Tab-separated table of C-alpha atoms in Angstrom:
chain	number	residue	atom	x	y	z
A	1	MET	CA	7.156	-8.621	-10.426
A	2	PRO	CA	10.287	-6.472	-9.980
A	3	ILE	CA	9.493	-2.768	-9.893
A	4	GLY	CA	12.814	-1.138	-9.204
A	5	ALA	CA	15.536	-3.724	-9.632
A	6	ASP	CA	15.983	-7.198	-11.062
A	7	HIS	CA	14.710	-8.822	-7.884
A	8	VAL	CA	11.690	-8.510	-5.607
A	9	HIS	CA	11.440	-7.701	-1.933
A	10	ALA	CA	8.292	-8.910	-0.212
A	11	ALA	CA	7.015	-10.163	3.132
A	12	ALA	CA	8.345	-13.648	2.362
A	13	THR	CA	11.907	-12.346	1.926
A	14	VAL	CA	12.018	-10.050	4.931
A	15	ARG	CA	14.475	-10.614	7.764
A	16	ARG	CA	12.644	-11.117	11.022
A	17	ARG	CA	13.098	-8.350	13.578
A	18	GLN	CA	12.045	-7.827	17.167
A	19	ARG	CA	8.934	-5.997	15.985
A	20	GLN	CA	7.249	-6.101	12.635
A	21	PHE	CA	5.245	-3.212	11.300
A	22	VAL	CA	2.778	-3.674	8.495
A	23	PRO	CA	3.845	-2.386	5.092
A	24	PRO	CA	2.040	0.552	3.476
A	25	SER	CA	-0.236	-1.756	1.442
A	26	GLU	CA	-1.777	-3.188	4.603
A	27	LEU	CA	-2.745	0.282	5.806
A	28	HIS	CA	-4.305	0.993	2.419
A	29	PRO	CA	-5.938	-2.340	1.478
A	30	ASP	CA	-8.243	-0.615	-0.998
A	31	LEU	CA	-5.164	0.484	-2.962
A	32	VAL	CA	-3.255	-2.801	-2.820
A	33	THR	CA	-3.369	-3.246	-6.585
A	34	ARG	CA	-1.911	0.187	-7.257
A	35	ALA	CA	1.650	0.134	-8.541
A	36	ASP	CA	2.775	2.820	-6.089
A	37	THR	CA	1.645	0.730	-3.109
A	38	VAL	CA	3.585	-2.283	-4.394
A	39	LEU	CA	6.568	0.019	-4.925
A	40	LEU	CA	6.343	1.354	-1.362
A	41	ASP	CA	6.180	-2.165	0.035
A	42	GLN	CA	9.244	-3.189	-1.961
A	43	LEU	CA	11.150	-0.130	-0.727
A	44	PHE	CA	10.216	-0.955	2.861
A	45	TYR	CA	11.234	-4.598	2.533
A	46	ALA	CA	14.483	-3.714	0.719
A	47	THR	CA	15.352	-1.425	3.647
A	48	VAL	CA	14.459	-4.023	6.267
A	49	ASN	CA	16.473	-6.641	4.384
A	50	GLU	CA	19.399	-4.220	4.100
A	51	CYS	CA	19.596	-5.112	0.419
A	52	THR	CA	23.200	-4.995	-0.743
A	53	ASP	CA	22.402	-4.547	-4.430
A	54	PRO	CA	23.810	-1.047	-5.126
A	55	GLY	CA	21.006	-0.321	-7.583
A	56	CYS	CA	18.023	-1.562	-5.624
A	57	ARG	CA	17.099	1.067	-3.029
A	58	PRO	CA	18.287	4.014	-5.155
A	59	VAL	CA	16.060	2.934	-8.051
A	60	LEU	CA	13.097	2.409	-5.736
A	61	LEU	CA	13.706	5.769	-4.018
A	62	ASP	CA	13.908	7.539	-7.371
A	63	ARG	CA	10.592	6.005	-8.414
A	64	VAL	CA	8.916	7.079	-5.148
A	65	ALA	CA	10.382	10.596	-5.348
A	66	GLY	CA	8.900	11.063	-8.791
A	67	ASP	CA	5.386	10.668	-7.389
A	68	ALA	CA	4.320	13.201	-4.752
A	69	ARG	CA	1.284	11.062	-3.853
A	70	ALA	CA	3.421	7.964	-3.241
A	71	THR	CA	5.840	9.971	-1.094
A	72	HIS	CA	2.901	11.400	0.826
A	73	LYS	CA	1.566	7.906	1.487
A	74	LEU	CA	4.997	6.673	2.632
A	75	VAL	CA	5.711	9.581	4.993
A	76	SER	CA	2.167	9.432	6.393
A	77	TRP	CA	2.662	5.726	7.076
A	78	ALA	CA	5.940	6.392	8.929
A	79	CYS	CA	4.387	9.272	10.903
A	80	TRP	CA	1.428	7.085	11.871
A	81	ILE	CA	3.778	4.367	13.164
A	82	ALA	CA	5.972	6.893	15.010
A	83	SER	CA	2.853	8.459	16.551
A	84	GLU	CA	1.717	5.056	17.766
A	85	VAL	CA	5.147	4.218	19.203
A	86	TYR	CA	5.746	7.563	20.929
A	87	GLY	CA	2.177	8.633	21.669
A	88	GLY	CA	2.512	11.473	19.156
A	89	LEU	CA	5.259	12.743	16.919
A	90	PRO	CA	8.380	13.597	18.925
A	91	GLU	CA	10.007	16.979	18.455
A	92	GLU	CA	13.010	15.178	16.952
A	93	LEU	CA	10.895	14.308	13.909
A	94	VAL	CA	9.276	17.690	13.291
A	95	ASP	CA	11.875	20.262	14.378
A	96	GLU	CA	15.024	20.555	12.269
A	97	ASP	CA	17.200	21.717	15.184
A	98	ALA	CA	16.049	18.873	17.443
A	99	ALA	CA	16.397	16.393	14.566
A	100	ALA	CA	20.035	17.369	14.019
A	101	LYS	CA	20.846	16.175	17.547
A	102	THR	CA	19.664	12.614	16.957
A	103	VAL	CA	21.542	9.667	15.505
A	104	PHE	CA	18.707	9.284	12.971
A	105	CYS	CA	18.962	12.945	11.874
A	106	PRO	CA	16.038	13.169	9.419
A	107	SER	CA	16.261	15.633	6.534
A	108	ALA	CA	14.759	19.105	6.681
A	109	ALA	CA	12.194	17.983	4.104
A	110	PHE	CA	11.105	15.047	6.257
A	111	CYS	CA	10.746	17.334	9.300
A	112	ARG	CA	8.609	19.809	7.320
A	113	LEU	CA	6.400	17.022	6.000
A	114	ALA	CA	6.116	15.344	9.404
A	115	ALA	CA	5.161	18.691	10.964
A	116	GLN	CA	2.210	18.791	8.560
A	117	TYR	CA	1.062	15.279	9.446
A	118	HIS	CA	-1.905	16.348	11.606
A	119	ASN	CA	-3.025	19.136	9.263
A	120	PRO	CA	-5.992	18.742	6.903
A	121	GLU	CA	-5.228	16.686	3.797
A	122	SER	CA	-5.396	19.650	1.416
A	123	ALA	CA	-2.666	21.548	3.282
A	124	PHE	CA	-0.628	18.362	3.617
A	125	ASP	CA	-0.888	17.692	-0.139
A	126	ALA	CA	0.269	21.202	-1.014
A	127	VAL	CA	3.478	20.737	0.982
A	128	TYR	CA	4.302	17.535	-0.936
A	129	TYR	CA	3.749	19.102	-4.322
A	130	ALA	CA	5.935	22.066	-3.300
A	131	CYS	CA	8.885	19.737	-2.592
A	132	SER	CA	11.420	18.938	-5.265
A	133	ALA	CA	11.990	15.323	-6.280
A	134	ALA	CA	15.300	15.390	-4.365
A	135	GLN	CA	13.513	16.540	-1.196
A	136	ARG	CA	10.834	13.875	-1.605
A	137	ARG	CA	13.565	11.260	-2.138
A	138	LYS	CA	15.254	12.191	1.147
A	139	ALA	CA	11.906	12.201	2.944
A	140	ALA	CA	11.016	8.767	1.534
A	141	ASP	CA	14.404	7.395	2.549
A	142	ASN	CA	13.950	8.838	6.047
A	143	ALA	CA	10.452	7.347	6.296
A	144	VAL	CA	11.543	3.773	5.639
A	145	ALA	CA	14.697	4.198	7.743
A	146	LEU	CA	12.564	5.478	10.641
A	147	VAL	CA	10.231	2.504	10.548
A	148	ASN	CA	13.136	0.089	10.211
A	149	GLY	CA	14.928	1.740	13.149
A	150	LEU	CA	11.807	1.539	15.292
A	151	GLN	CA	11.517	-2.174	14.474
A	152	VAL	CA	15.039	-2.793	15.734
A	153	TRP	CA	15.513	-0.308	18.591
A	154	TRP	CA	11.927	0.697	19.429
A	155	THR	CA	11.690	4.008	21.308
A	156	ASP	CA	15.450	4.122	21.837
A	157	PHE	CA	15.952	4.692	18.106
A	158	LEU	CA	15.746	8.493	18.277
A	159	TYR	CA	17.569	8.767	21.577
A	160	GLN	CA	20.676	6.611	21.155
């Protein structure tokens, strides 16, 4: 079932990397039938596959950005993985000045959202709903790019 483009990205189509992280649906098995979880998985797999269709990732990112809850789930997933890899969230993911010095260079919106990662859910939710769709789109793009980069370069990703 295509959600964002005329083709589907799924576990069966993914290029194999050095490490493989589970997609958002596997961290939220109780929500696996939800359309936003399927959408997040497709966005992740399209990023990992480096899909060359010029409409694929942009359409998927636009769909994620339109839903604050989906963006929240995606950024939380990326923060959880980064926390596991680095033993906590590195300054380069939560501080805009430190982030600007990395090759990854996450957006200001991603840094603000990542900085809220360990806060209670209600405060975390408020930050997402305060973001514009454009800010959520950049944060979603950064989230999948972060996880993809960690798959390929592991801890060196932020410090290349």
